[in-house]
Every structure is written in structure tokens, then in C-alpha cells.
PDB file of C-alpha atoms in Angstrom:
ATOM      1  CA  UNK A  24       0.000   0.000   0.000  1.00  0.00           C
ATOM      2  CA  UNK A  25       1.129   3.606  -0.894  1.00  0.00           C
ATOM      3  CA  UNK A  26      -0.066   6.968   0.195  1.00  0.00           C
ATOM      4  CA  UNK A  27      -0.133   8.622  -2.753  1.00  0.00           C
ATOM      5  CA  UNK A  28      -0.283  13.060  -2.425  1.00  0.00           C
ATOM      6  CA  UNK A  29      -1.549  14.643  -5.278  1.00  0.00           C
ATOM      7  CA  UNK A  30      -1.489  17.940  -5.968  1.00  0.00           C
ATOM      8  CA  UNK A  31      -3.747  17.859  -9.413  1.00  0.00           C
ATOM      9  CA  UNK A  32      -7.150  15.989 -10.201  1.00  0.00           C
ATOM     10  CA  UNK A  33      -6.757  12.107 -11.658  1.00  0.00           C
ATOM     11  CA  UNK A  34      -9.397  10.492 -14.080  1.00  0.00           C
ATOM     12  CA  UNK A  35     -12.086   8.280 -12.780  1.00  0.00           C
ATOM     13  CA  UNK A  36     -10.237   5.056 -14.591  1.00  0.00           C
ATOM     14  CA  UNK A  37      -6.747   5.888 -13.130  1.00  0.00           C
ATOM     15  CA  UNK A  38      -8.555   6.378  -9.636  1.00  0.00           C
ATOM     16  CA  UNK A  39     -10.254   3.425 -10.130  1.00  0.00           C
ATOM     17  CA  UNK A  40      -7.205   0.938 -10.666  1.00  0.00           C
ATOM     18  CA  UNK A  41      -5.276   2.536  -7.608  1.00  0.00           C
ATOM     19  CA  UNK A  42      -7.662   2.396  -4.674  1.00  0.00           C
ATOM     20  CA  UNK A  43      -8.741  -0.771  -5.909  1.00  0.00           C
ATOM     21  CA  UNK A  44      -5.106  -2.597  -5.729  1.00  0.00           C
ATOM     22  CA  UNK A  45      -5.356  -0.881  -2.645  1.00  0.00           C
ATOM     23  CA  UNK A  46      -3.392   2.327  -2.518  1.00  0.00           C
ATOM     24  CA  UNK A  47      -4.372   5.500  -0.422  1.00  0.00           C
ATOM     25  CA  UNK A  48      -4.830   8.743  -2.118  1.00  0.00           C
ATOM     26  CA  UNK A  49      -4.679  12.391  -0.589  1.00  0.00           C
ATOM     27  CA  UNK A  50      -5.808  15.397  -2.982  1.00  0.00           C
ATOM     28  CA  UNK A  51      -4.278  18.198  -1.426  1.00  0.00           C
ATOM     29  CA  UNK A  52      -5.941  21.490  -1.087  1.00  0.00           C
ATOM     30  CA  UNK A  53      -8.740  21.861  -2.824  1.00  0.00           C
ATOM     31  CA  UNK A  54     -10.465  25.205  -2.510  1.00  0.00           C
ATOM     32  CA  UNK A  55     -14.116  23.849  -2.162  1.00  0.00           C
ATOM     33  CA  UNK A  56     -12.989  21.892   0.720  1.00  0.00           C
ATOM     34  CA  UNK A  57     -11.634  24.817   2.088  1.00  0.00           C
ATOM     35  CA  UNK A  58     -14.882  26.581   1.583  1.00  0.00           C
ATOM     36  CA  UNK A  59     -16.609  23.671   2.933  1.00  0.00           C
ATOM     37  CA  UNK A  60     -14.631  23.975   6.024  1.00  0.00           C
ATOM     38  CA  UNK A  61     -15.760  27.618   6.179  1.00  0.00           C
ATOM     39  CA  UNK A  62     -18.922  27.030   6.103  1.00  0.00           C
ATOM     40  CA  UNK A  63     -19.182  23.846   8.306  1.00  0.00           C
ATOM     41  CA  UNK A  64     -17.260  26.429  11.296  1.00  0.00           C
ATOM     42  CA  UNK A  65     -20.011  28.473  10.533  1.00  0.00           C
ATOM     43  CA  UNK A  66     -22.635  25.738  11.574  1.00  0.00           C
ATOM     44  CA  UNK A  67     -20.642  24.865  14.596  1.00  0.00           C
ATOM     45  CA  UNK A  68     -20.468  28.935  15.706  1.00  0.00           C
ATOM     46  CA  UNK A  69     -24.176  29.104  15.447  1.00  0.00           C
ATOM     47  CA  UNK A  70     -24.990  26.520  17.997  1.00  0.00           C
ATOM     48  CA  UNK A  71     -21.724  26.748  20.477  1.00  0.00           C
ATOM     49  CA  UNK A  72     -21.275  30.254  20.233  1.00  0.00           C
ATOM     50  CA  UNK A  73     -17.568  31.789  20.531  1.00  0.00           C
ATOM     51  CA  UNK A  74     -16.543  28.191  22.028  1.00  0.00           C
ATOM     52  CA  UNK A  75     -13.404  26.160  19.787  1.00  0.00           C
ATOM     53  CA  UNK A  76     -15.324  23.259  18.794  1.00  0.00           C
ATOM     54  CA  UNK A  77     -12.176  21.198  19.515  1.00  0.00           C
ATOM     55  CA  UNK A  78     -12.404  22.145  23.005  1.00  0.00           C
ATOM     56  CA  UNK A  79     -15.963  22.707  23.963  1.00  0.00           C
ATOM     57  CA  UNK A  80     -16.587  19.277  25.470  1.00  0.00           C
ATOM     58  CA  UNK A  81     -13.969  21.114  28.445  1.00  0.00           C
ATOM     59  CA  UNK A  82     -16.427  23.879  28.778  1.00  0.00           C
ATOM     60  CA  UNK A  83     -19.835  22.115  28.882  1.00  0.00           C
ATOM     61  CA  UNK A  84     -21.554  18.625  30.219  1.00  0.00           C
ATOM     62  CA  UNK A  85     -22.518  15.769  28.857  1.00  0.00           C
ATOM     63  CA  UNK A  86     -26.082  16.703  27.753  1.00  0.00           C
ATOM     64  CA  UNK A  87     -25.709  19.977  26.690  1.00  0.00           C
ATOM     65  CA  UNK A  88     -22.447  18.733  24.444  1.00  0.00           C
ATOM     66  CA  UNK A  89     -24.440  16.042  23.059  1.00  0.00           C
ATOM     67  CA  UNK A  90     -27.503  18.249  22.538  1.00  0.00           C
ATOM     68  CA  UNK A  91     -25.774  21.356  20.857  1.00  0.00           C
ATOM     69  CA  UNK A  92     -23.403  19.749  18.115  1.00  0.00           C
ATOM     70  CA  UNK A  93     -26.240  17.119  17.467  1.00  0.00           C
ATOM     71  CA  UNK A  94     -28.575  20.246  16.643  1.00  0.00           C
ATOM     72  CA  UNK A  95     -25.776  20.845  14.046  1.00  0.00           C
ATOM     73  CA  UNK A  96     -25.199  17.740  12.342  1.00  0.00           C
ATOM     74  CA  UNK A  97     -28.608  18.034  12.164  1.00  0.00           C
ATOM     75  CA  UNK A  98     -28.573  21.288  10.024  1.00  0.00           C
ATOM     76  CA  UNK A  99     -25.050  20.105   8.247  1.00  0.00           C
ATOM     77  CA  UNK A 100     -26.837  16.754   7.254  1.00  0.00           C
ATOM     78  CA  UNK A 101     -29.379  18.883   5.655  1.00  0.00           C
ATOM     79  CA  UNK A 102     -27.959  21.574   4.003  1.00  0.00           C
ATOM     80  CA  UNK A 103     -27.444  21.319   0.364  1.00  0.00           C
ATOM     81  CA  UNK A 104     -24.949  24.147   0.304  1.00  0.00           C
ATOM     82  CA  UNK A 105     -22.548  21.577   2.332  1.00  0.00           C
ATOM     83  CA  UNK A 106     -23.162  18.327  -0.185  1.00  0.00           C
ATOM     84  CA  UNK A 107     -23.054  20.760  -3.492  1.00  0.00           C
ATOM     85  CA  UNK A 108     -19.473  21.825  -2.084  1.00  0.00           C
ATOM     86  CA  UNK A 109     -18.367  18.257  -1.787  1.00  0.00           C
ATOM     87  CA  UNK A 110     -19.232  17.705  -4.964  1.00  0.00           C
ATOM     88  CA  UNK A 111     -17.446  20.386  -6.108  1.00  0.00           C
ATOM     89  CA  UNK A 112     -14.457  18.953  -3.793  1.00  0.00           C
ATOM     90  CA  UNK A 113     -15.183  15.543  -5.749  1.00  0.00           C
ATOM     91  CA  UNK A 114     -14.989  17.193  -9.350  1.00  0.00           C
ATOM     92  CA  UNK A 115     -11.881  19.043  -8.085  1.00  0.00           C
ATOM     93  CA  UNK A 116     -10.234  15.807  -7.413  1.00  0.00           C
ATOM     94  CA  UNK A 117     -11.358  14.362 -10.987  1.00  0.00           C
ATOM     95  CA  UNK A 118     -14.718  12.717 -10.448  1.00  0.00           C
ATOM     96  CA  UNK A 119     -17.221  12.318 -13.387  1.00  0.00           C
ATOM     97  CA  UNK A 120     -20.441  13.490 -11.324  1.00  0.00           C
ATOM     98  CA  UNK A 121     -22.186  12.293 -14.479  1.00  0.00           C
ATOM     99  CA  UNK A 122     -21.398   8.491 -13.849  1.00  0.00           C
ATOM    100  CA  UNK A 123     -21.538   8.362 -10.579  1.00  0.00           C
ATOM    101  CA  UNK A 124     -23.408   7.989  -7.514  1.00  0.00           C
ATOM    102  CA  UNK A 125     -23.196   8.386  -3.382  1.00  0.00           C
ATOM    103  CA  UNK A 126     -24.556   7.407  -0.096  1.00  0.00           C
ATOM    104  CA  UNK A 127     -25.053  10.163   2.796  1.00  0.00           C
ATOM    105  CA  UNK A 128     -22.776  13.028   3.693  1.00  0.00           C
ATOM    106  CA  UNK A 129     -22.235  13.337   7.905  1.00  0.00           C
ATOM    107  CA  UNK A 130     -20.501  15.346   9.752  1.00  0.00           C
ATOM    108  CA  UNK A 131     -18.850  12.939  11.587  1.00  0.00           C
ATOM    109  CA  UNK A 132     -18.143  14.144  15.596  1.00  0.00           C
ATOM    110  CA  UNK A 133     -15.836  11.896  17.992  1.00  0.00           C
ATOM    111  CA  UNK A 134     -15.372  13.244  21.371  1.00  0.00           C
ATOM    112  CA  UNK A 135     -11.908  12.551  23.320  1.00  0.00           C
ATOM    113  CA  UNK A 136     -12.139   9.645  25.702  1.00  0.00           C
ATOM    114  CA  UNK A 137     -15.370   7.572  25.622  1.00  0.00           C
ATOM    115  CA  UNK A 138     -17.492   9.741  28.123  1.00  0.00           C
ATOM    116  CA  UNK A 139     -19.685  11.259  25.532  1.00  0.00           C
ATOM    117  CA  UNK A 140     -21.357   8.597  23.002  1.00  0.00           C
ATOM    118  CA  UNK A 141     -24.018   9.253  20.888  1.00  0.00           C
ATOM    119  CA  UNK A 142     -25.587   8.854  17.247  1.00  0.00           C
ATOM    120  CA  UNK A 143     -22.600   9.901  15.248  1.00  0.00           C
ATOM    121  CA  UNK A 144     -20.286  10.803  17.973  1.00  0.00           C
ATOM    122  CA  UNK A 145     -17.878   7.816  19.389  1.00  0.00           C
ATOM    123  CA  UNK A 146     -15.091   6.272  18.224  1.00  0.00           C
ATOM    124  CA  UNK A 147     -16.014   4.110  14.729  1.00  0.00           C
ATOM    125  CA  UNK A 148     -14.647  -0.061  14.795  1.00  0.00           C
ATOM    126  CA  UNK A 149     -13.014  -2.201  12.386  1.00  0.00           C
ATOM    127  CA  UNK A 150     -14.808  -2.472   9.448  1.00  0.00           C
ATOM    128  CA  UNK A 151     -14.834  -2.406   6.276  1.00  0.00           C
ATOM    129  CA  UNK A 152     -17.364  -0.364   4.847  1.00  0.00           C
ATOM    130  CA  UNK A 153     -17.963  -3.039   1.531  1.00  0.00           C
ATOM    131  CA  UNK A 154     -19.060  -5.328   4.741  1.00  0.00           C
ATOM    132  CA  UNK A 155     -22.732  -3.821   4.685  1.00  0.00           C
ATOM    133  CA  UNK A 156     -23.119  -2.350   1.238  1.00  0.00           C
ATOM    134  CA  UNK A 157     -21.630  -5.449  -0.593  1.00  0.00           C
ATOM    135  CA  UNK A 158     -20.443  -3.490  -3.744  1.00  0.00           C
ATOM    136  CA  UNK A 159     -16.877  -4.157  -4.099  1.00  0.00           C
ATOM    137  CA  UNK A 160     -16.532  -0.868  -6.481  1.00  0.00           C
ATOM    138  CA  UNK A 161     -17.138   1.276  -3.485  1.00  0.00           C
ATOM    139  CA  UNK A 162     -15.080   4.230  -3.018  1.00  0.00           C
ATOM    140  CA  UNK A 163     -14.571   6.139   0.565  1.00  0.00           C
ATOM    141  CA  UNK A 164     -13.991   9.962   0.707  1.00  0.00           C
ATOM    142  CA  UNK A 165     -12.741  11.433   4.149  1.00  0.00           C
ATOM    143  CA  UNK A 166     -11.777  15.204   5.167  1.00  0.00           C
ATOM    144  CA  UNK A 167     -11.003  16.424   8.749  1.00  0.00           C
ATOM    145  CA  UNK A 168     -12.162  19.911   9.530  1.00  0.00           C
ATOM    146  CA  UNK A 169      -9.982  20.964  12.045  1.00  0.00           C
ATOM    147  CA  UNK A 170      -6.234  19.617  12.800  1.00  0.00           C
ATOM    148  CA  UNK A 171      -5.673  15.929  13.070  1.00  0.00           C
ATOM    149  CA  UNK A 172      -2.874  14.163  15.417  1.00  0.00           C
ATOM    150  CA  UNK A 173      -2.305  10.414  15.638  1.00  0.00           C
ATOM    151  CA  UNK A 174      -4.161  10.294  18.437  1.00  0.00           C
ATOM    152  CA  UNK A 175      -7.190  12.020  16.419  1.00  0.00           C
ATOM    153  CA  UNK A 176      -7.565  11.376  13.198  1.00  0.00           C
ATOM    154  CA  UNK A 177      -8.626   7.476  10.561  1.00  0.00           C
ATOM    155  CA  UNK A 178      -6.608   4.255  11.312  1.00  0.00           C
ATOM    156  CA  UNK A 179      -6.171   1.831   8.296  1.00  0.00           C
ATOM    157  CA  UNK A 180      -5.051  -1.601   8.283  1.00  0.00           C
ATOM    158  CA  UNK A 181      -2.859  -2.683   5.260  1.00  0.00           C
ATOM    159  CA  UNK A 182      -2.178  -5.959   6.229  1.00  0.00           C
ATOM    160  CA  UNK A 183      -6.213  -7.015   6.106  1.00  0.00           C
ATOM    161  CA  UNK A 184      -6.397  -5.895   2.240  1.00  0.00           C
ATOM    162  CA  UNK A 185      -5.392  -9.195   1.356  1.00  0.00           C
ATOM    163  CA  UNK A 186      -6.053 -11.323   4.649  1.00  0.00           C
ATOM    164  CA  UNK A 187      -9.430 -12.246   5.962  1.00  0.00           C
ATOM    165  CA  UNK A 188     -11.155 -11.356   9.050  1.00  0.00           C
ATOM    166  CA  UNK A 189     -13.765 -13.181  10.387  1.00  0.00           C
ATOM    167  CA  UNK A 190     -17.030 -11.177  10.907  1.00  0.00           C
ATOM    168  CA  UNK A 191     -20.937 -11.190  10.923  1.00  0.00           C
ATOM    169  CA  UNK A 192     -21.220 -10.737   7.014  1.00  0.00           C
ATOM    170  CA  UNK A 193     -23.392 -14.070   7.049  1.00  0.00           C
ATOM    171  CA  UNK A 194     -25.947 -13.096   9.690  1.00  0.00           C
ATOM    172  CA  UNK A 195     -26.296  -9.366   9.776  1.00  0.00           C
ATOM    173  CA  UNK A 196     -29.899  -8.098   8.321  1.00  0.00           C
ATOM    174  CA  UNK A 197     -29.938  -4.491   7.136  1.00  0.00           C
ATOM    175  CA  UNK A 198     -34.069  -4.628   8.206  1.00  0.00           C
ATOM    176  CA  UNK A 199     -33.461  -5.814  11.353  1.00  0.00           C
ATOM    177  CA  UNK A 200     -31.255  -2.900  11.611  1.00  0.00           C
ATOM    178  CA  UNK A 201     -33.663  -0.091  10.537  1.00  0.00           C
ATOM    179  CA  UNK A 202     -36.691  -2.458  12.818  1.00  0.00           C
ATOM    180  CA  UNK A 203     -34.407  -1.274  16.000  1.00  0.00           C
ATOM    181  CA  UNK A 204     -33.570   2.180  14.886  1.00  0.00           C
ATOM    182  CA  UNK A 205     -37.549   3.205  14.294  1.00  0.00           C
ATOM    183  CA  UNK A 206     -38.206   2.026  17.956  1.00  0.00           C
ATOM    184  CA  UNK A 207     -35.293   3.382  18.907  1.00  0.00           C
ATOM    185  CA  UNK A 208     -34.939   7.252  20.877  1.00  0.00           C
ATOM    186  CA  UNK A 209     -33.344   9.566  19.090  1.00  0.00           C
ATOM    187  CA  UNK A 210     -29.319  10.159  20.407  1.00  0.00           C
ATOM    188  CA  UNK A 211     -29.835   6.497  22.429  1.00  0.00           C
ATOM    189  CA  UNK A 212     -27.808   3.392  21.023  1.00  0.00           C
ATOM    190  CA  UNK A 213     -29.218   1.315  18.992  1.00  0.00           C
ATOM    191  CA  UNK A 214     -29.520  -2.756  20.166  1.00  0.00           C
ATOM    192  CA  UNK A 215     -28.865  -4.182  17.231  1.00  0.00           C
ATOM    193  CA  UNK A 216     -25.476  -2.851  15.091  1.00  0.00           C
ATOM    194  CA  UNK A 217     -25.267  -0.536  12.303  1.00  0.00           C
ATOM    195  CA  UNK A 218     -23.503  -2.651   9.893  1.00  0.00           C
ATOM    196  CA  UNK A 219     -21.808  -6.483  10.052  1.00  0.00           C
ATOM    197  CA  UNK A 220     -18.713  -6.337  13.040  1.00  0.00           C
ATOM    198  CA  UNK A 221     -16.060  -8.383  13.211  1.00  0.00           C
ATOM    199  CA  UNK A 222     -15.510 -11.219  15.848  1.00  0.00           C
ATOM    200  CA  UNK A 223     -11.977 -12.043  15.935  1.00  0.00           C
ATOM    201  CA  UNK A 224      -9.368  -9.428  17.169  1.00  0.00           C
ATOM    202  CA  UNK A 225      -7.699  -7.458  14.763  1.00  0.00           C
ATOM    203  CA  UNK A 226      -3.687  -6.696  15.052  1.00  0.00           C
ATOM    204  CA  UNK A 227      -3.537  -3.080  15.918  1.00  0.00           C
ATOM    205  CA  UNK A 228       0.753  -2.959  14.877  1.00  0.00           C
ATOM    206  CA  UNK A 229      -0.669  -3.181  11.442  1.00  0.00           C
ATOM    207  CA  UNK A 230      -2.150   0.070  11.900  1.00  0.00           C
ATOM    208  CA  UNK A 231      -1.281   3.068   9.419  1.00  0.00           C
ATOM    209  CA  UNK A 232      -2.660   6.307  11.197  1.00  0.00           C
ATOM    210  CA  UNK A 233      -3.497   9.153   8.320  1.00  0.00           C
ATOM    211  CA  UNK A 234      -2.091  12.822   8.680  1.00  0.00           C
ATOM    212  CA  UNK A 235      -3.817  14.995   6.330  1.00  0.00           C
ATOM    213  CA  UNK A 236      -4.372  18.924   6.768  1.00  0.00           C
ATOM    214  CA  UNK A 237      -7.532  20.464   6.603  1.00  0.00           C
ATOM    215  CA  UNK A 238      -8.695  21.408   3.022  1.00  0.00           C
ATOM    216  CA  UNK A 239      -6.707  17.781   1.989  1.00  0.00           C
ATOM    217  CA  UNK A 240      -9.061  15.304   1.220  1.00  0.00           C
ATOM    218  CA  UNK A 241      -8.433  10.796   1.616  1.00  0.00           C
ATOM    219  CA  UNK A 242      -9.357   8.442  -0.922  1.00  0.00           C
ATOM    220  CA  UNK A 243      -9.661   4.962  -0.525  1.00  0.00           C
ATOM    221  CA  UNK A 244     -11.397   1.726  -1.353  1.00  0.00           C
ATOM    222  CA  UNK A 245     -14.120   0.890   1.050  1.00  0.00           C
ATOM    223  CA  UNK A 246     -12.974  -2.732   1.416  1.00  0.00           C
ATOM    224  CA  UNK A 247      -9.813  -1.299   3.169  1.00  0.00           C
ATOM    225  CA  UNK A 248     -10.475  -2.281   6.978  1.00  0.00           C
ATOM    226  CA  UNK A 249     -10.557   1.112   8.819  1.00  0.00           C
ATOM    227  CA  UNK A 250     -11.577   2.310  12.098  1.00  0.00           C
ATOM    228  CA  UNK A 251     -11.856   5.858  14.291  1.00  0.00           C
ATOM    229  CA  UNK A 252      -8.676   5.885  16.429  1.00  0.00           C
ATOM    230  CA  UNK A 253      -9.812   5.797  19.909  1.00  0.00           C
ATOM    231  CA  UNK A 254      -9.198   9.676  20.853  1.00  0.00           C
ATOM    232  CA  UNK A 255      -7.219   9.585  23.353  1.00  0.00           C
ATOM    233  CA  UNK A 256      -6.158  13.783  22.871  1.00  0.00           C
ATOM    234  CA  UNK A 257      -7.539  16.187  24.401  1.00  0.00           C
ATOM    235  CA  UNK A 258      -9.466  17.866  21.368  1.00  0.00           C
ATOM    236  CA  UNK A 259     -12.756  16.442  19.456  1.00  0.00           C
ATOM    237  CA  UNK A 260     -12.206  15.271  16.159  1.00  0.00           C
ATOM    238  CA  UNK A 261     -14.728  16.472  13.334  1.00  0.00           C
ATOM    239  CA  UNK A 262     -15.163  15.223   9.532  1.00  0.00           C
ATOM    240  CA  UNK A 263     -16.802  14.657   7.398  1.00  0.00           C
ATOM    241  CA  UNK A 264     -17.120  11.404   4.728  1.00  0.00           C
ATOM    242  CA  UNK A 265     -19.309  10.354   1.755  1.00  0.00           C
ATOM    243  CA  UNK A 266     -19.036   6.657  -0.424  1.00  0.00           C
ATOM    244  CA  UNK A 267     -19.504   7.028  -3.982  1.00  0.00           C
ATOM    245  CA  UNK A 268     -19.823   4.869  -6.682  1.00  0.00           C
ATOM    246  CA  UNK A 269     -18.996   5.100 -10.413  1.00  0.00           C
ATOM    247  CA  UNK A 270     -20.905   3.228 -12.810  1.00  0.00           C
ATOM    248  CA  UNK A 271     -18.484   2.234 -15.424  1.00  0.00           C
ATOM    249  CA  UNK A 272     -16.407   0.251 -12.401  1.00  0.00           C
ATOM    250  CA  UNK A 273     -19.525  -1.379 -11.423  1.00  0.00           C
ATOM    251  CA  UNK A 274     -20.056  -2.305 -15.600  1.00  0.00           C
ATOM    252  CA  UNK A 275     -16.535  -3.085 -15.672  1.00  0.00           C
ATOM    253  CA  UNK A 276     -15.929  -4.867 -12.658  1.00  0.00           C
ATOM    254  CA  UNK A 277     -13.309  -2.365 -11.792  1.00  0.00           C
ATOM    255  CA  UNK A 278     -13.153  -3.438  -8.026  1.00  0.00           C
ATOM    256  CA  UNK A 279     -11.249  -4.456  -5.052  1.00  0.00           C
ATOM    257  CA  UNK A 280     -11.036  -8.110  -3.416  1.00  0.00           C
ATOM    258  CA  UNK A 281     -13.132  -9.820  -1.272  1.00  0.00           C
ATOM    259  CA  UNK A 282     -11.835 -11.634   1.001  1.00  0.00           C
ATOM    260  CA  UNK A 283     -14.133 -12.488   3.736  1.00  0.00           C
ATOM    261  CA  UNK A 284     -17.591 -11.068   2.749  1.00  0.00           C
ATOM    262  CA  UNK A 285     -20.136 -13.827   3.148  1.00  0.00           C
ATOM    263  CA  UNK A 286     -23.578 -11.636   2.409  1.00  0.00           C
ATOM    264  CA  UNK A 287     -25.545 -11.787  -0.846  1.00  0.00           C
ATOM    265  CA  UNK A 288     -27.175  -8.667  -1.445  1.00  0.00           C
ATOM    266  CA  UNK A 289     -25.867  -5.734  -2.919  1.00  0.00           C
ATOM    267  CA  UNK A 290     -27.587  -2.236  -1.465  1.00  0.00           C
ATOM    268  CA  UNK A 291     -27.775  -0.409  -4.528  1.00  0.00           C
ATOM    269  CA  UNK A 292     -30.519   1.826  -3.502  1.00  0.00           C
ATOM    270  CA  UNK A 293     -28.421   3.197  -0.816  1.00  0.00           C
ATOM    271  CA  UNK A 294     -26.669   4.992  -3.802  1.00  0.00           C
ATOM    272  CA  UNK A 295     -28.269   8.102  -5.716  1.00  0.00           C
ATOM    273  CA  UNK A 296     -26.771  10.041  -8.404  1.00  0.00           C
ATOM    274  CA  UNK A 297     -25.141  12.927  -7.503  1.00  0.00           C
ATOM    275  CA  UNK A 298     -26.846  14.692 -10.416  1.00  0.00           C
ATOM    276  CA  UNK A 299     -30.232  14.088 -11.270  1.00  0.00           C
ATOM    277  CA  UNK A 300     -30.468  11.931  -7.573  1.00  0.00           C
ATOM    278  CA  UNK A 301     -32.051   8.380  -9.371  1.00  0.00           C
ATOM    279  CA  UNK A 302     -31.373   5.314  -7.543  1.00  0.00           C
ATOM    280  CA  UNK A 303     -28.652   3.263  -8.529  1.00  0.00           C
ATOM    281  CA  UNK A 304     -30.396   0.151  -9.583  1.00  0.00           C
ATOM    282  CA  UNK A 305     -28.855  -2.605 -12.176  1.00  0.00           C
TER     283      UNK A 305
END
């Protein structure tokens, strides 16, 4: 695996056959995520005032944390200002917005220590992210908004691109999932998990812990394993991440090993163009 810094946009194909023999790729600088950034502060100001967001948890409790920067992923998760600015961000880094098709777009909130869980807001496990989609063409897209330290910031794990882990692929039901989360409070965990875990321990030496500075954005293929660094800082770490899909790697079979997937059913309606917003159906 290489981490590969690049200072000017690459076409979808070239894109395509690095992430998926499982390089890393960091587009430095582009000036929509920059604006992005901007305006994301902005949210963040309106709800915690003239607090640092990287430092508020200090300066308030539990509830009111929880409470205030969930009101603003709230408004970040629906503004369309924020997701037309990553798509700029997307065509700055080379994307065909034509051809090609994403999930959700989160602003993604993880607290230092584990004292302040909540929808969006703890530490993410190994995963890999092909593990609940099953579409092996997946791309991952990943930003930080304020400084990252190795302490702070996306773990990945090399060693796993070619090595299996064993995980709940076979058994995990995506509507037994969404059963638990309509009965389920809003902010309150949900009983049954989010997407398929895994259940043998992974070897955290393996670990390669990404540095990237605000306005750079990662690229990599969602069957990476990856997972939120515990945050052991003293700062909260925000981002923000979307998963796109092109359609000529899906046509192609442009896409990256499996090597311990056991489900059957690919969640292409998850996916909607980033243009005209259809769901990606085959």
C-alpha cells in the first residue's frame, strides 16, 4: 500500500485501478474543501457560540455537548450548500459526477475519551465499509475539519487488504437494523449494530494512522479495513465522509477483493446520483 499526495485531479479510470489494488490517495488542497470547512465552522459557531469546537466538550456537560453539536449535524446533514461543495471537492479531485453515484454526507463528531457517546459521535470499529453495502466498487472519501494528530484522526489496516477477518457478514440483516432504529430514541444506542462487526481481534501494529491537513481530502477503497482511532487527545475530532460509486467500475468490474464477505445482497438503492439523484439500480 502507498499513500499517494496529489497535488492535481486524476481520471475516474486511473482512480479506479489505484484504490482498488489498494493504494491510499490524498488530494491536497482543494479550494471547495476549504470553503466547505468555512462554512461547516459556521454551523458549529451558530450553535456553540464563541466556544473552539475542539475544546468545547472542556467547557460544557454531557447533555448539553451532546444536545448542541447534534442540533448541528442536524442542520449540516441537511444543508445542500454543504453536499453541493463536496461535490465540487469531488470534481476538483477528478470525479465524473455524471457516472456516478453516493450514499449520505455526515458530519462525523468523535469526542476525546469515551465519556460522551451518541448517534454519530464515538469512536467508529473495524470495518470495512464493503461489509454492509456489498459493492466491491465502493469508493470512501474522508476530510477532517480541524487539525488531526495520531491520536485524532482514521486508522487503516494494510495488512487485512489481502487477509481475511472473520465477521458477521453471514448473519447481519440491514431490516433488522432499521426495525431497531424506528423504535429506537433519538441520540440512544441502537440494540442491534449498524452494519456487520467483526468477531476475531484485529492486530492493531498493522495500523497506518493518516495525517492529512484540513482542506486535503483521503481516498480509498471501502474494502480497506478502517476504524476511528480511539481519541485519546484532548481535542474532538470532526469530519466529514461520503461513499460514492462510479458506474463504469460497477459495468466493468473495476473493483477491489473480497476476502471475507459472506452476504448476498448488494444495497444499490443506498446509492443516488449525484446529479439528477435516481437510484442506482442494475
Amino acid at each position: 500500500m502507498q499513500i499517494i499526495r496529489l497535488d492535481q485531479p486524476i481520471e475516474d479510470k486511473q482512480r479506479a485501478e489505484l484504490l482498488f489494488a489498494g493504494h491510499l490517495l490524498i488530494y491536497q488542497q482543494r479550494q471547495s474543501m476549504l470553503e466547505l470547512i468555512s462554512l461547516t465552522k459556521e454551523i458549529l459557531r451558530q450553535y456553540l457560540g464563541e466556544l473552539n469546537p475542539i475544546h468545547a466538550q472542556h467547557e460544557l456537560n454531557k447533555q448539553t455537548f451532546l444536545s448542541l453539536t447534534g442540533a448541528a449535524q442536524h442542520q449540516f446533514r441537511h444543508s445542500s450548500q454543504a453536499r453541493e461543495l463536496f461535490f465540487k471537492v469531488l470534481i476538483e479531485c477528478g470525479v465524473d459526477t455524471k457516472k456516478s453515484y453516493y450514499d449520505h454526507f455526515p458530519l462525523r463528531i468523535v469526542p476525546y475519551s469515551n465519556q460522551h457517546h451518541g448517534a454519530h459521535r464515538a469512536a467508529i470499529g473495524h470495518h470495512r465499509d464493503t461489509w454492509g453495502s456489498n459493492i466491491h466498487s465502493q469508493q470512501n472519501w474522508w476530510a477532517p475539519i480541524f487539525d488531526l494528530t495520531a491520536q485524532r484522526t482514521l486508522a487503516i489496516y494494510p495488512d487485512y487488504w489481502q487477509n481475511p477477518l472473520a465477521n458477521t457478514t453471514a448473519t447481519w440483516d440491514f431490516k433488522a437494523f432499521l426495525a431497531q432504529r424506528n423504535v429506537t430514541q433519538t441520540e440512544r444506542s441502537i440494540a442491534y449494530p449498524s452494519a456487520p462487526t467483526p468477531t476475531q481481534e484485529v492486530n492493531e501494529s498493522t495500523a497506518v494512522k493518516v495525517i492529512l491537513e484540513p482542506g486535503d481530502v483521503l481516498n480509498f477503497a471501502s474494502a480497506h479495513l478502517h476504524a476511528s482511532v480511539p481519541n485519546t487527545s484532548d481535542a474532538t475530532r470532526f469530519s466529514v465522509e461520503m461513499r460514492t460509486i462510479h458506474q463504469d467500475d460497477l459495468i466493468l468490474q473495476r473493483q477491489a477483493p473480497n476476502v471475507d464477505n459472506s452476504a448476498t445482497e448488494p444495497m444499490y438503492a443506498w446509492f443516488k446520483h449525484i446529479e439528477n439523484k435516481h437510484k442506482l439500480a442494475l
